[in-house]
Amino acid sequence: MPTVSMAVNGKDVSGEVEGRTLLVEFIRKNLRLTGTHVGCDTSQCGACVVHVNGRSVKSCTMLAVEAEGATVTTLEGLVKDGKMHPMQEAFRDQHGLQCGFCTPGMVMSTIDLLRVNPDPSEAEIRDWLEGNICRCTGYHNIVKAVQQVASGDAA
Amino acid sequence: MYSFEYHNPASQKEAEELLASTDNPSLLAGGQTLLPALKHRLAEPSDLIDLKGIDGLSGIREENGAIVIGAATTHCEVSESELVAKRIPALAKLAGGIGDQQVRHRGTIGGSVANNDPAADYPAGCVGLGATIRTNRREMGADNFFVDLFETALGEDEMILAVSFPIPDQAAYIKFPNPASRYALVGVMLSKTGGDVRVAITGAGSSGVFRDSHIETALSKDFSVDAIDGSGVDEAEISADIHASAEYRKHLIGEMARRAVEAASGS
Ligand code: FES
Ligand code: FES
């Protein structure tokens, strides 16, 4: 079995995997980081979004072995000194979640949006969220949460 | 997913040796189509040969009046490339509209072209811009490369190295996305180079990407929106499914082609 090594949330980790082990399986099962969700098997829902080498990707559509040597950030890695990331705070402020299943992916995806586009229009936010599906909120408050972070205002 | 052996060759030669020596190998580029297909057990390769570790397989350069894009270059890299934006903005736009951002961060041009999904954007981009597909064996014009649904002229031991797009005078890519899946119901890549006009359609052909010679002839006489009186393709050759009838798709071809002329004229 191949061994894979990567840095996850600032820690060097390694483990034995099969060739077919998905990155999300490695994250959830080997590392026990269950903040990253799996909501589909068709690469459509985005619940599994993590950052690999600084860019958002679907960890269900990547093999663990493809992340060899990579720097990975999951939702758990956003919390610094017990303080949530501003995007997480904004989702709470704006009621950007209901059941919360899609939220990890939404947060990771929208943080990446603000990396490339710090001041997105509403249309740009909605366009960026094409790969993230939410069954509950209707997206409206998710968009507001992103706008809150972009504008730098607390609620 | 069935189990397979994963390989990560560092050179083209090593990849070719693996292709020749393994039982039923599959090449892995970005994996954005292959991995979902494997998850659904639609294929059972014995070995996966990852191309991303091969030196020189990704990157964008200008070469003799063409933009040459390495097979392992991601959609995101093409859409963000200043060179592509300057020389063939229609191609940058096409790449920026594939799938969603997370898919664009992984998916590659070589993978998309080799897969030849009938609703994918790149096949239209290649045919509409008159691209050349460079493999480890030969160079093929896009017109001869895309054979049928999910079928290309690639041989079993063949791998795409790069796609070369001649720089057109004017070009535009316009698609009408399915509102749910965002896949192209119809996508039109139009280019004009001197008197030569190419109009390639994705999403609509019952055997994949095709050129609409009726629109091409009309536009080579008069490159204007009004010159297009609709698609010349027989409805029997246009796909119909729950998303759209052949008649509707045929209508969209004319409409998207008109918008493409408008967009190309504005650039
Ligand atoms: S679990 Fe990855 S896209 Fe749905
Ligand atoms: S909050 Fe329930 S799926 Fe988004």
Short mmCIF file of C-alpha atoms and ligand atoms in Angstrom, two decimals:
data_model
loop_
_atom_site.label_atom_id
_atom_site.label_comp_id
_atom_site.label_asym_id
_atom_site.label_seq_id
_atom_site.Cartn_x
_atom_site.Cartn_y
_atom_site.Cartn_z
CA MET A 1 0.00 0.00 0.00
CA PRO A 2 1.30 3.47 -0.83
CA THR A 3 2.22 5.81 1.98
CA VAL A 4 1.19 9.40 1.62
CA SER A 5 2.55 12.45 3.43
CA MET A 6 1.19 15.96 3.47
CA ALA A 7 0.81 18.96 5.75
CA VAL A 8 -2.73 19.29 7.04
CA ASN A 9 -3.68 22.37 9.03
CA GLY A 10 -0.02 23.08 9.69
CA LYS A 11 0.86 19.57 10.88
CA ASP A 12 2.89 17.02 8.94
CA VAL A 13 0.88 13.85 8.63
CA SER A 14 1.34 10.59 6.81
CA GLY A 15 -0.52 7.35 6.49
CA GLU A 16 -1.00 4.19 4.50
CA VAL A 17 -3.68 4.40 1.85
CA GLU A 18 -4.85 2.47 -1.16
CA GLY A 19 -4.41 3.97 -4.61
CA ARG A 20 -8.17 4.50 -4.70
CA THR A 21 -8.42 6.22 -1.31
CA LEU A 22 -9.95 9.64 -1.83
CA LEU A 23 -8.43 12.67 -0.16
CA VAL A 24 -11.69 13.20 1.74
CA GLU A 25 -11.52 9.65 3.07
CA PHE A 26 -7.97 10.19 4.23
CA ILE A 27 -9.02 13.41 5.95
CA ARG A 28 -12.09 11.96 7.62
CA LYS A 29 -11.03 8.39 8.38
CA ASN A 30 -7.26 8.51 8.84
CA LEU A 31 -7.02 11.96 10.35
CA ARG A 32 -10.45 11.95 12.01
CA LEU A 33 -11.11 15.46 10.81
CA THR A 34 -14.83 15.16 10.22
CA GLY A 35 -15.53 18.82 9.53
CA THR A 36 -15.12 18.04 5.83
CA HIS A 37 -18.34 16.47 4.59
CA VAL A 38 -19.39 14.20 1.75
CA GLY A 39 -22.74 15.07 0.29
CA CYS A 40 -22.72 13.37 -3.09
CA ASP A 41 -20.81 11.00 -5.31
CA THR A 42 -21.04 13.13 -8.43
CA SER A 43 -18.67 16.01 -7.58
CA GLN A 44 -21.53 18.47 -7.54
CA CYS A 45 -22.35 19.43 -3.95
CA GLY A 46 -19.11 20.98 -2.68
CA ALA A 47 -19.59 19.83 0.94
CA CYS A 48 -16.07 18.38 0.71
CA VAL A 49 -14.21 21.54 -0.36
CA VAL A 50 -10.78 21.99 1.22
CA HIS A 51 -7.78 24.04 0.20
CA VAL A 52 -4.89 22.23 -1.46
CA ASN A 53 -1.82 24.39 -1.94
CA GLY A 54 -3.99 27.42 -1.30
CA ARG A 55 -6.77 26.71 -3.77
CA SER A 56 -10.24 25.31 -3.15
CA VAL A 57 -10.78 21.82 -4.52
CA LYS A 58 -13.28 19.04 -4.05
CA SER A 59 -11.56 16.53 -1.80
CA CYS A 60 -13.97 13.83 -2.96
CA THR A 61 -12.61 14.22 -6.48
CA MET A 62 -8.96 13.85 -5.72
CA LEU A 63 -6.99 10.81 -4.65
CA ALA A 64 -5.11 10.98 -1.39
CA VAL A 65 -1.94 10.03 -3.29
CA GLU A 66 -2.43 13.06 -5.54
CA ALA A 67 -2.00 15.24 -2.46
CA GLU A 68 1.46 13.83 -1.74
CA GLY A 69 3.62 16.66 -0.45
CA ALA A 70 0.76 19.16 -0.58
CA THR A 71 -0.34 21.73 1.96
CA VAL A 72 -3.96 21.10 2.90
CA THR A 73 -6.30 23.25 4.95
CA THR A 74 -9.62 21.95 6.20
CA LEU A 75 -12.34 23.73 8.12
CA GLU A 76 -10.67 22.75 11.40
CA GLY A 77 -7.55 24.63 10.32
CA LEU A 78 -9.40 27.94 10.17
CA VAL A 79 -9.78 28.27 13.91
CA LYS A 80 -6.88 30.22 15.39
CA ASP A 81 -6.38 30.32 19.18
CA GLY A 82 -9.94 29.19 19.71
CA LYS A 83 -11.27 32.03 17.55
CA MET A 84 -13.34 31.31 14.50
CA HIS A 85 -12.37 32.64 11.09
CA PRO A 86 -14.24 35.84 10.09
CA MET A 87 -16.10 33.83 7.44
CA GLN A 88 -17.37 31.43 10.08
CA GLU A 89 -18.39 34.37 12.29
CA ALA A 90 -20.21 35.91 9.35
CA PHE A 91 -22.13 32.73 8.60
CA ARG A 92 -23.27 32.79 12.22
CA ASP A 93 -24.10 36.51 12.18
CA GLN A 94 -26.07 36.31 8.95
CA HIS A 95 -27.77 32.99 9.68
CA GLY A 96 -26.01 31.54 6.65
CA LEU A 97 -26.71 27.99 7.71
CA GLN A 98 -29.62 25.88 8.81
CA CYS A 99 -28.76 22.18 9.01
CA GLY A 100 -25.11 23.06 8.49
CA PHE A 101 -24.26 20.15 6.25
CA CYS A 102 -23.05 22.28 3.34
CA THR A 103 -21.41 24.87 5.57
CA PRO A 104 -17.84 23.53 5.74
CA GLY A 105 -17.65 23.53 1.96
CA MET A 106 -19.37 26.89 1.69
CA VAL A 107 -16.91 28.47 4.12
CA MET A 108 -13.83 26.98 2.43
CA SER A 109 -15.10 27.92 -1.02
CA THR A 110 -16.01 31.51 -0.17
CA ILE A 111 -12.70 32.13 1.61
CA ASP A 112 -11.04 31.16 -1.65
CA LEU A 113 -13.33 33.56 -3.51
CA LEU A 114 -12.19 36.47 -1.37
CA ARG A 115 -8.58 35.45 -1.98
CA VAL A 116 -8.95 36.03 -5.72
CA ASN A 117 -11.66 38.67 -5.58
CA PRO A 118 -11.71 40.63 -2.30
CA ASP A 119 -14.72 42.71 -3.27
CA PRO A 120 -17.09 40.52 -5.28
CA SER A 121 -20.47 41.64 -6.53
CA GLU A 122 -23.53 39.66 -5.55
CA ALA A 123 -23.55 38.06 -9.01
CA GLU A 124 -19.90 37.08 -8.66
CA ILE A 125 -20.57 35.47 -5.29
CA ARG A 126 -23.49 33.48 -6.67
CA ASP A 127 -21.46 32.50 -9.71
CA TRP A 128 -18.57 31.31 -7.55
CA LEU A 129 -20.97 29.17 -5.51
CA GLU A 130 -21.93 27.17 -8.58
CA GLY A 131 -20.09 24.17 -7.15
CA ASN A 132 -21.65 24.37 -3.69
CA ILE A 133 -25.19 23.15 -3.14
CA CYS A 134 -27.30 24.06 -0.11
CA ARG A 135 -30.59 22.29 0.49
CA CYS A 136 -31.75 24.62 3.24
CA THR A 137 -30.95 28.30 3.11
CA GLY A 138 -31.82 29.41 -0.39
CA TYR A 139 -28.30 30.90 -0.51
CA HIS A 140 -29.44 34.40 0.33
CA ASN A 141 -27.87 34.56 3.78
CA ILE A 142 -24.76 32.80 2.54
CA VAL A 143 -24.31 35.63 0.04
CA LYS A 144 -24.86 38.14 2.86
CA ALA A 145 -22.22 36.42 4.98
CA VAL A 146 -19.66 36.75 2.20
CA GLN A 147 -20.61 40.39 1.73
CA GLN A 148 -20.15 40.99 5.44
CA VAL A 149 -16.59 39.68 5.34
CA ALA A 150 -15.81 41.53 2.11
CA SER A 151 -17.06 44.82 3.52
CA GLY A 152 -15.19 44.30 6.78
CA ASP A 153 -18.27 45.15 8.86
CA ALA A 154 -19.36 43.00 11.73
CA ALA A 155 -23.11 42.40 11.93
CA MET B 1 -14.31 2.37 -6.84
CA TYR B 2 -12.55 -0.80 -7.96
CA SER B 3 -8.99 -0.96 -6.79
CA PHE B 4 -6.11 -0.11 -9.09
CA GLU B 5 -2.41 0.48 -8.96
CA TYR B 6 -1.41 4.16 -8.89
CA HIS B 7 1.71 5.35 -10.72
CA ASN B 8 3.29 8.74 -10.70
CA PRO B 9 5.89 8.78 -13.49
CA ALA B 10 8.36 11.64 -13.64
CA SER B 11 8.92 11.55 -17.39
CA GLN B 12 7.05 10.98 -20.61
CA LYS B 13 9.24 7.98 -21.32
CA GLU B 14 8.37 6.38 -18.00
CA ALA B 15 4.66 7.01 -18.65
CA GLU B 16 4.93 5.42 -22.09
CA GLU B 17 6.62 2.36 -20.60
CA LEU B 18 3.83 2.03 -18.06
CA LEU B 19 1.22 2.40 -20.80
CA ALA B 20 2.86 -0.42 -22.71
CA SER B 21 3.53 -2.74 -19.78
CA THR B 22 0.30 -2.55 -17.81
CA ASP B 23 -2.83 -4.51 -18.48
CA ASN B 24 -5.63 -2.01 -18.76
CA PRO B 25 -4.23 1.39 -17.85
CA SER B 26 -5.97 4.74 -17.70
CA LEU B 27 -4.20 8.08 -17.84
CA LEU B 28 -5.02 10.40 -14.96
CA ALA B 29 -4.81 14.15 -15.46
CA GLY B 30 -7.05 16.36 -13.30
CA GLY B 31 -9.41 13.48 -12.62
CA GLN B 32 -12.53 15.64 -12.58
CA THR B 33 -14.31 13.29 -14.96
CA LEU B 34 -12.32 10.11 -14.46
CA LEU B 35 -12.63 9.92 -10.66
CA PRO B 36 -16.44 10.35 -10.60
CA ALA B 37 -16.66 7.71 -13.33
CA LEU B 38 -14.50 5.35 -11.28
CA LYS B 39 -16.57 6.03 -8.18
CA HIS B 40 -19.59 4.84 -10.11
CA ARG B 41 -17.68 1.78 -11.28
CA LEU B 42 -18.19 2.77 -14.88
CA ALA B 43 -14.64 1.71 -15.64
CA GLU B 44 -12.20 -0.72 -14.11
CA PRO B 45 -8.65 0.25 -15.05
CA SER B 46 -5.90 -1.96 -13.66
CA ASP B 47 -3.53 0.99 -13.36
CA LEU B 48 -3.83 4.74 -13.13
CA ILE B 49 -0.92 6.65 -14.63
CA ASP B 50 -0.81 10.15 -13.21
CA LEU B 51 0.53 12.65 -15.74
CA LYS B 52 0.86 15.63 -13.41
CA GLY B 53 4.39 14.77 -12.30
CA ILE B 54 5.77 14.87 -15.83
CA ASP B 55 8.00 17.83 -16.50
CA GLY B 56 6.93 20.19 -19.24
CA LEU B 57 3.40 18.84 -19.61
CA SER B 58 1.80 21.95 -18.21
CA GLY B 59 2.23 25.57 -19.16
CA ILE B 60 1.20 28.09 -21.81
CA ARG B 61 3.42 29.66 -24.45
CA GLU B 62 3.25 31.49 -27.75
CA GLU B 63 4.87 29.75 -30.68
CA ASN B 64 4.78 30.73 -34.37
CA GLY B 65 1.46 32.54 -34.27
CA ALA B 66 -0.18 30.00 -32.01
CA ILE B 67 -0.92 29.59 -28.32
CA VAL B 68 0.37 26.22 -27.19
CA ILE B 69 -1.16 24.83 -24.00
CA GLY B 70 0.39 21.81 -22.27
CA ALA B 71 -1.97 18.89 -21.69
CA ALA B 72 -1.81 19.08 -17.89
CA THR B 73 -2.61 22.81 -17.76
CA THR B 74 -5.70 23.44 -15.64
CA HIS B 75 -8.77 25.34 -16.79
CA CYS B 76 -8.04 27.89 -14.10
CA GLU B 77 -4.51 28.48 -15.43
CA VAL B 78 -5.88 29.03 -18.94
CA SER B 79 -8.62 31.35 -17.73
CA GLU B 80 -6.16 33.41 -15.66
CA SER B 81 -3.38 33.50 -18.27
CA GLU B 82 -2.53 37.01 -19.43
CA LEU B 83 -1.11 35.60 -22.63
CA VAL B 84 -4.33 33.77 -23.50
CA ALA B 85 -6.42 36.79 -22.51
CA LYS B 86 -4.36 38.96 -24.85
CA ARG B 87 -4.11 36.62 -27.84
CA ILE B 88 -7.32 34.54 -27.75
CA PRO B 89 -9.66 36.07 -25.16
CA ALA B 90 -12.45 33.76 -26.30
CA LEU B 91 -10.38 30.79 -25.14
CA ALA B 92 -9.74 32.32 -21.72
CA LYS B 93 -13.46 32.90 -21.39
CA LEU B 94 -14.25 29.35 -22.44
CA ALA B 95 -11.86 27.92 -19.84
CA GLY B 96 -13.29 30.19 -17.13
CA GLY B 97 -16.78 28.85 -17.78
CA ILE B 98 -16.03 25.15 -17.45
CA GLY B 99 -17.65 23.43 -14.48
CA ASP B 100 -17.19 25.32 -11.22
CA GLN B 101 -14.13 26.96 -9.70
CA GLN B 102 -13.10 23.88 -7.72
CA VAL B 103 -13.28 21.76 -10.85
CA ARG B 104 -11.32 24.41 -12.79
CA HIS B 105 -8.57 24.22 -10.18
CA ARG B 106 -7.98 20.54 -11.04
CA GLY B 107 -9.45 19.78 -14.47
CA THR B 108 -7.06 19.96 -17.44
CA ILE B 109 -7.28 20.70 -21.13
CA GLY B 110 -5.73 17.35 -22.08
CA GLY B 111 -8.23 15.45 -19.97
CA SER B 112 -11.18 17.35 -21.36
CA VAL B 113 -10.06 16.92 -24.96
CA ALA B 114 -9.31 13.21 -24.52
CA ASN B 115 -12.67 12.62 -22.86
CA ASN B 116 -14.66 14.31 -25.66
CA ASP B 117 -17.84 14.73 -23.67
CA PRO B 118 -20.52 15.89 -26.13
CA ALA B 119 -21.42 18.79 -23.84
CA ALA B 120 -17.86 19.82 -22.94
CA ASP B 121 -16.54 23.23 -23.93
CA TYR B 122 -13.01 22.43 -25.12
CA PRO B 123 -13.98 20.25 -28.11
CA ALA B 124 -15.83 23.25 -29.56
CA GLY B 125 -12.87 25.46 -28.65
CA CYS B 126 -10.46 23.18 -30.51
CA VAL B 127 -12.59 22.70 -33.62
CA GLY B 128 -13.81 26.31 -33.72
CA LEU B 129 -10.27 27.67 -33.50
CA GLY B 130 -8.79 25.04 -35.82
CA ALA B 131 -6.45 23.70 -33.14
CA THR B 132 -3.87 20.96 -33.53
CA ILE B 133 -3.66 18.18 -30.96
CA ARG B 134 -0.06 17.12 -30.31
CA THR B 135 0.47 13.63 -28.99
CA ASN B 136 3.53 11.51 -28.31
CA ARG B 137 3.00 9.95 -31.75
CA ARG B 138 1.75 12.66 -34.13
CA GLU B 139 -0.10 15.93 -34.66
CA MET B 140 -3.76 15.88 -35.56
CA GLY B 141 -6.11 18.61 -36.68
CA ALA B 142 -9.09 18.98 -34.35
CA ASP B 143 -11.46 18.27 -37.27
CA ASN B 144 -10.13 14.70 -37.41
CA PHE B 145 -9.48 14.22 -33.72
CA PHE B 146 -13.01 14.16 -32.29
CA VAL B 147 -14.66 11.02 -33.64
CA ASP B 148 -17.90 10.35 -31.79
CA LEU B 149 -19.44 10.62 -28.31
CA PHE B 150 -16.59 10.12 -25.82
CA GLU B 151 -14.44 8.84 -28.68
CA THR B 152 -11.32 10.36 -30.20
CA ALA B 153 -8.68 9.30 -32.71
CA LEU B 154 -6.24 8.60 -29.88
CA GLY B 155 -4.64 5.16 -29.99
CA GLU B 156 -4.17 3.00 -26.92
CA ASP B 157 -0.53 3.91 -26.48
CA GLU B 158 -1.06 7.54 -27.25
CA MET B 159 -1.08 10.50 -24.88
CA ILE B 160 -1.83 14.14 -25.52
CA LEU B 161 1.13 16.42 -24.90
CA ALA B 162 -0.28 19.80 -25.88
CA VAL B 163 -2.94 21.60 -27.85
CA SER B 164 -1.90 24.34 -30.23
CA PHE B 165 -4.39 27.09 -31.06
CA PRO B 166 -3.63 29.36 -34.03
CA ILE B 167 -4.31 32.97 -33.08
CA PRO B 168 -7.43 34.14 -34.95
CA ASP B 169 -8.27 37.69 -36.02
CA GLN B 170 -11.54 37.50 -34.13
CA ALA B 171 -13.21 34.84 -32.02
CA ALA B 172 -15.94 34.37 -29.45
CA TYR B 173 -17.35 31.53 -27.39
CA ILE B 174 -20.96 31.74 -26.33
CA LYS B 175 -22.85 29.03 -24.54
CA PHE B 176 -26.35 28.54 -23.31
CA PRO B 177 -25.92 26.63 -20.08
CA ASN B 178 -28.45 24.19 -18.77
CA PRO B 179 -29.83 26.15 -15.80
CA ALA B 180 -29.39 23.19 -13.44
CA SER B 181 -26.15 21.50 -14.48
CA ARG B 182 -24.53 24.54 -16.16
CA TYR B 183 -23.33 22.22 -18.91
CA ALA B 184 -23.72 23.69 -22.39
CA LEU B 185 -27.11 22.91 -23.92
CA VAL B 186 -25.49 24.54 -26.91
CA GLY B 187 -22.09 26.21 -27.09
CA VAL B 188 -20.68 27.93 -30.16
CA MET B 189 -17.03 28.74 -30.80
CA LEU B 190 -16.68 31.08 -33.72
CA SER B 191 -13.44 32.31 -35.24
CA LYS B 192 -12.43 34.40 -38.21
CA THR B 193 -8.92 34.39 -39.62
CA GLY B 194 -8.61 36.30 -42.89
CA GLY B 195 -11.50 35.04 -45.00
CA ASP B 196 -11.69 31.76 -43.14
CA VAL B 197 -14.63 31.37 -40.74
CA ARG B 198 -15.07 28.41 -38.40
CA VAL B 199 -18.20 27.72 -36.39
CA ALA B 200 -18.07 24.73 -34.03
CA ILE B 201 -20.98 23.55 -31.93
CA THR B 202 -20.90 21.61 -28.68
CA GLY B 203 -23.79 20.24 -26.63
CA ALA B 204 -26.03 19.61 -29.62
CA GLY B 205 -24.51 17.00 -31.92
CA SER B 206 -25.74 13.44 -31.60
CA SER B 207 -22.17 12.40 -32.37
CA GLY B 208 -20.45 15.19 -30.49
CA VAL B 209 -18.85 18.41 -31.62
CA PHE B 210 -19.43 19.47 -35.25
CA ARG B 211 -19.01 22.41 -37.61
CA ASP B 212 -22.05 24.21 -39.00
CA SER B 213 -21.04 24.71 -42.62
CA HIS B 214 -24.24 26.57 -43.46
CA ILE B 215 -23.43 29.30 -40.94
CA GLU B 216 -19.74 29.25 -41.93
CA THR B 217 -20.58 29.87 -45.60
CA ALA B 218 -23.00 32.65 -44.75
CA LEU B 219 -20.47 34.36 -42.49
CA SER B 220 -17.57 34.06 -44.89
CA LYS B 221 -19.63 36.05 -47.41
CA ASP B 222 -20.94 38.57 -44.90
CA PHE B 223 -19.54 38.56 -41.35
CA SER B 224 -22.56 40.06 -39.66
CA VAL B 225 -25.29 39.04 -37.26
CA ASP B 226 -27.94 39.38 -39.96
CA ALA B 227 -26.16 36.96 -42.26
CA ILE B 228 -27.18 34.06 -40.01
CA ASP B 229 -30.61 32.64 -40.84
CA GLY B 230 -30.32 29.69 -38.48
CA SER B 231 -28.43 26.42 -38.33
CA GLY B 232 -28.12 24.30 -41.45
CA VAL B 233 -27.88 21.02 -39.58
CA ASP B 234 -30.49 18.32 -40.04
CA GLU B 235 -32.56 17.92 -36.87
CA ALA B 236 -31.98 14.18 -37.04
CA GLU B 237 -28.32 14.84 -36.23
CA ILE B 238 -29.08 16.99 -33.20
CA SER B 239 -29.47 15.40 -29.80
CA ALA B 240 -32.75 15.49 -27.92
CA ASP B 241 -33.23 14.64 -24.25
CA ILE B 242 -35.20 15.73 -21.19
CA HIS B 243 -33.28 19.02 -21.18
CA ALA B 244 -34.10 20.17 -24.70
CA SER B 245 -35.62 18.96 -27.94
CA ALA B 246 -33.65 18.85 -31.18
CA GLU B 247 -35.76 21.68 -32.52
CA TYR B 248 -34.95 23.88 -29.53
CA ARG B 249 -31.25 23.06 -29.68
CA LYS B 250 -31.22 23.87 -33.40
CA HIS B 251 -32.81 27.21 -32.65
CA LEU B 252 -30.20 27.86 -29.97
CA ILE B 253 -27.36 27.17 -32.42
CA GLY B 254 -28.51 30.03 -34.64
CA GLU B 255 -29.07 32.29 -31.68
CA MET B 256 -25.72 31.55 -29.98
CA ALA B 257 -23.96 31.95 -33.33
CA ARG B 258 -25.52 35.40 -33.74
CA ARG B 259 -24.39 36.37 -30.24
CA ALA B 260 -20.93 35.02 -31.03
CA VAL B 261 -20.67 37.20 -34.14
CA GLU B 262 -21.71 40.17 -32.07
CA ALA B 263 -19.17 39.37 -29.36
CA ALA B 264 -16.38 38.66 -31.86
CA SER B 265 -17.07 41.93 -33.70
CA GLY B 266 -16.87 43.86 -30.47
CA SER B 267 -13.42 42.54 -29.61
S1 FES C 1 -18.94 15.36 -1.78
FE1 FES C 1 -17.50 16.37 -3.01
S2 FES C 1 -18.75 17.44 -4.37
FE2 FES C 1 -20.21 16.35 -3.19
S1 FES C 2 -27.61 24.58 5.59
FE1 FES C 2 -28.48 22.65 5.17
S2 FES C 2 -27.56 22.18 3.29
FE2 FES C 2 -26.95 24.19 3.55
#
